Amino acid sequence: QVQLVESGGGLVQPGGSLRLSCVDSGSIVRFNTMGWYRQAPGKERALVARISSGGSTIYADSVKGRFTISRDNTKNTVYLQMNNLKFEDTAVYYCNFYPSVQRYWGQGTQVTVSS
């Protein structure tokens, strides 16, 4: 059974870095395009970055040059390296397939950028 579990969030100052991890218990992410999404307070959930099974990546304009999505298929894990974090990056971050599949939304991991 596939379950996506996010971790790595926390409280960080502006300009800081975090690395998020998404582990798949079902070992199928390696065959699929995966995405990191985020939902800020009062806003819709939105795609931040995605990575194909072959490693091709696409980013939202707001994170280009600061965030890097990657995957380690041997560990069934997708990562999101976030550098130069800004106040507006504060959100709950989720991983899911791309396009997303409703039943695979997890609890997410909270990222708070604050001074």
Tab-separated table of C-alpha atoms in Angstrom:
chain	number	residue	atom	x	y	z
A	1	GLN	CA	0.000	0.000	0.000
A	2	VAL	CA	1.367	3.372	-1.000
A	3	GLN	CA	1.798	5.939	1.721
A	4	LEU	CA	3.699	9.184	1.293
A	5	VAL	CA	5.256	10.592	4.461
A	6	GLU	CA	6.786	14.050	4.513
A	7	SER	CA	9.374	15.278	6.996
A	8	GLY	CA	12.064	17.895	7.444
A	9	GLY	CA	10.057	21.029	8.051
A	10	GLY	CA	10.715	23.484	10.817
A	11	LEU	CA	11.283	27.068	11.834
A	12	VAL	CA	13.988	28.918	9.947
A	13	GLN	CA	15.103	32.513	9.568
A	14	PRO	CA	14.918	34.324	6.241
A	15	GLY	CA	17.836	33.283	4.086
A	16	GLY	CA	18.071	29.911	5.762
A	17	SER	CA	17.762	26.425	4.308
A	18	LEU	CA	15.782	23.260	4.868
A	19	ARG	CA	15.631	19.893	3.152
A	20	LEU	CA	12.315	18.125	2.982
A	21	SER	CA	11.983	14.397	2.445
A	22	CYS	CA	9.089	12.330	1.152
A	23	VAL	CA	9.292	8.588	1.679
A	24	ASP	CA	7.059	6.183	-0.188
A	25	SER	CA	6.224	3.002	1.664
A	26	GLY	CA	4.891	1.349	-1.446
A	27	SER	CA	8.004	1.631	-3.602
A	28	ILE	CA	6.234	2.973	-6.664
A	29	VAL	CA	7.367	6.590	-6.744
A	30	ARG	CA	10.357	5.583	-8.819
A	31	PHE	CA	8.038	4.929	-11.748
A	32	ASN	CA	6.099	8.169	-11.489
A	33	THR	CA	6.395	11.909	-11.771
A	34	MET	CA	6.353	13.289	-8.240
A	35	GLY	CA	5.612	16.757	-7.009
A	36	TRP	CA	6.081	18.939	-3.985
A	37	TYR	CA	3.123	21.171	-3.217
A	38	ARG	CA	2.487	23.784	-0.574
A	39	GLN	CA	-0.463	25.455	1.037
A	40	ALA	CA	-0.046	28.765	2.766
A	41	PRO	CA	-2.646	30.061	5.230
A	42	GLY	CA	-5.716	31.257	3.382
A	43	LYS	CA	-4.458	30.083	0.013
A	44	GLU	CA	-5.036	27.159	-2.311
A	45	ARG	CA	-2.565	24.311	-2.425
A	46	ALA	CA	-0.149	24.851	-5.298
A	47	LEU	CA	2.584	22.937	-7.069
A	48	VAL	CA	6.096	24.020	-6.139
A	49	ALA	CA	8.196	21.606	-8.173
A	50	ARG	CA	7.950	18.318	-9.932
A	51	ILE	CA	10.361	15.645	-11.103
A	52	SER	CA	9.780	12.980	-13.706
A	53	SER	CA	10.812	9.367	-13.369
A	54	GLY	CA	13.734	10.232	-15.606
A	55	GLY	CA	14.812	13.176	-13.485
A	56	SER	CA	13.504	16.117	-15.493
A	57	THR	CA	12.425	18.964	-13.250
A	58	ILE	CA	10.042	21.915	-13.424
A	59	TYR	CA	9.667	24.683	-10.837
A	60	ALA	CA	7.166	27.346	-9.982
A	61	ASP	CA	8.507	30.788	-10.866
A	62	SER	CA	8.466	31.817	-7.221
A	63	VAL	CA	11.057	29.195	-6.234
A	64	LYS	CA	13.262	28.965	-9.322
A	65	GLY	CA	16.921	29.246	-8.429
A	66	ARG	CA	16.242	28.643	-4.727
A	67	PHE	CA	14.613	25.205	-4.521
A	68	THR	CA	15.873	21.914	-5.933
A	69	ILE	CA	13.789	18.773	-6.259
A	70	SER	CA	15.571	15.446	-6.491
A	71	ARG	CA	14.909	11.781	-6.004
A	72	ASP	CA	16.715	8.693	-4.764
A	73	ASN	CA	14.925	5.717	-6.221
A	74	THR	CA	16.994	3.292	-4.134
A	75	LYS	CA	15.430	4.850	-1.048
A	76	ASN	CA	11.977	5.505	-2.531
A	77	THR	CA	12.466	9.118	-1.498
A	78	VAL	CA	11.898	12.500	-3.083
A	79	TYR	CA	13.645	15.562	-1.674
A	80	LEU	CA	13.116	19.282	-1.783
A	81	GLN	CA	16.169	21.348	-0.962
A	82	MET	CA	15.073	24.863	-0.089
A	83	ASN	CA	17.662	27.628	0.075
A	84	ASN	CA	17.394	31.371	0.639
A	85	LEU	CA	14.010	30.922	2.246
A	86	LYS	CA	11.659	33.890	2.336
A	87	PHE	CA	8.733	34.827	4.542
A	88	GLU	CA	6.372	33.935	1.714
A	89	ASP	CA	7.641	30.354	1.668
A	90	THR	CA	5.832	29.729	4.940
A	91	ALA	CA	3.351	26.927	4.297
A	92	VAL	CA	2.556	23.283	4.847
A	93	TYR	CA	4.485	21.284	2.264
A	94	TYR	CA	3.158	18.059	0.788
A	95	CYS	CA	4.385	15.529	-1.685
A	96	ASN	CA	2.135	13.649	-4.070
A	97	PHE	CA	2.132	12.266	-7.525
A	98	TYR	CA	1.896	14.679	-10.439
A	99	PRO	CA	-0.877	15.108	-11.302
A	100	SER	CA	-1.891	14.710	-7.682
A	101	VAL	CA	-4.008	11.815	-6.477
A	102	GLN	CA	-6.488	12.753	-3.774
A	103	ARG	CA	-6.087	9.670	-1.596
A	104	TYR	CA	-2.334	10.150	-1.292
A	105	TRP	CA	-2.335	13.527	0.418
A	106	GLY	CA	-0.528	13.095	3.712
A	107	GLN	CA	-0.174	15.278	6.781
A	108	GLY	CA	2.472	17.432	5.209
A	109	THR	CA	5.334	19.153	6.982
A	110	GLN	CA	5.181	22.715	8.261
A	111	VAL	CA	7.773	25.210	7.107
A	112	THR	CA	7.802	28.527	8.917
A	113	VAL	CA	10.116	31.335	7.880
A	114	SER	CA	10.327	33.931	10.588
A	115	SER	CA	12.836	36.270	12.138
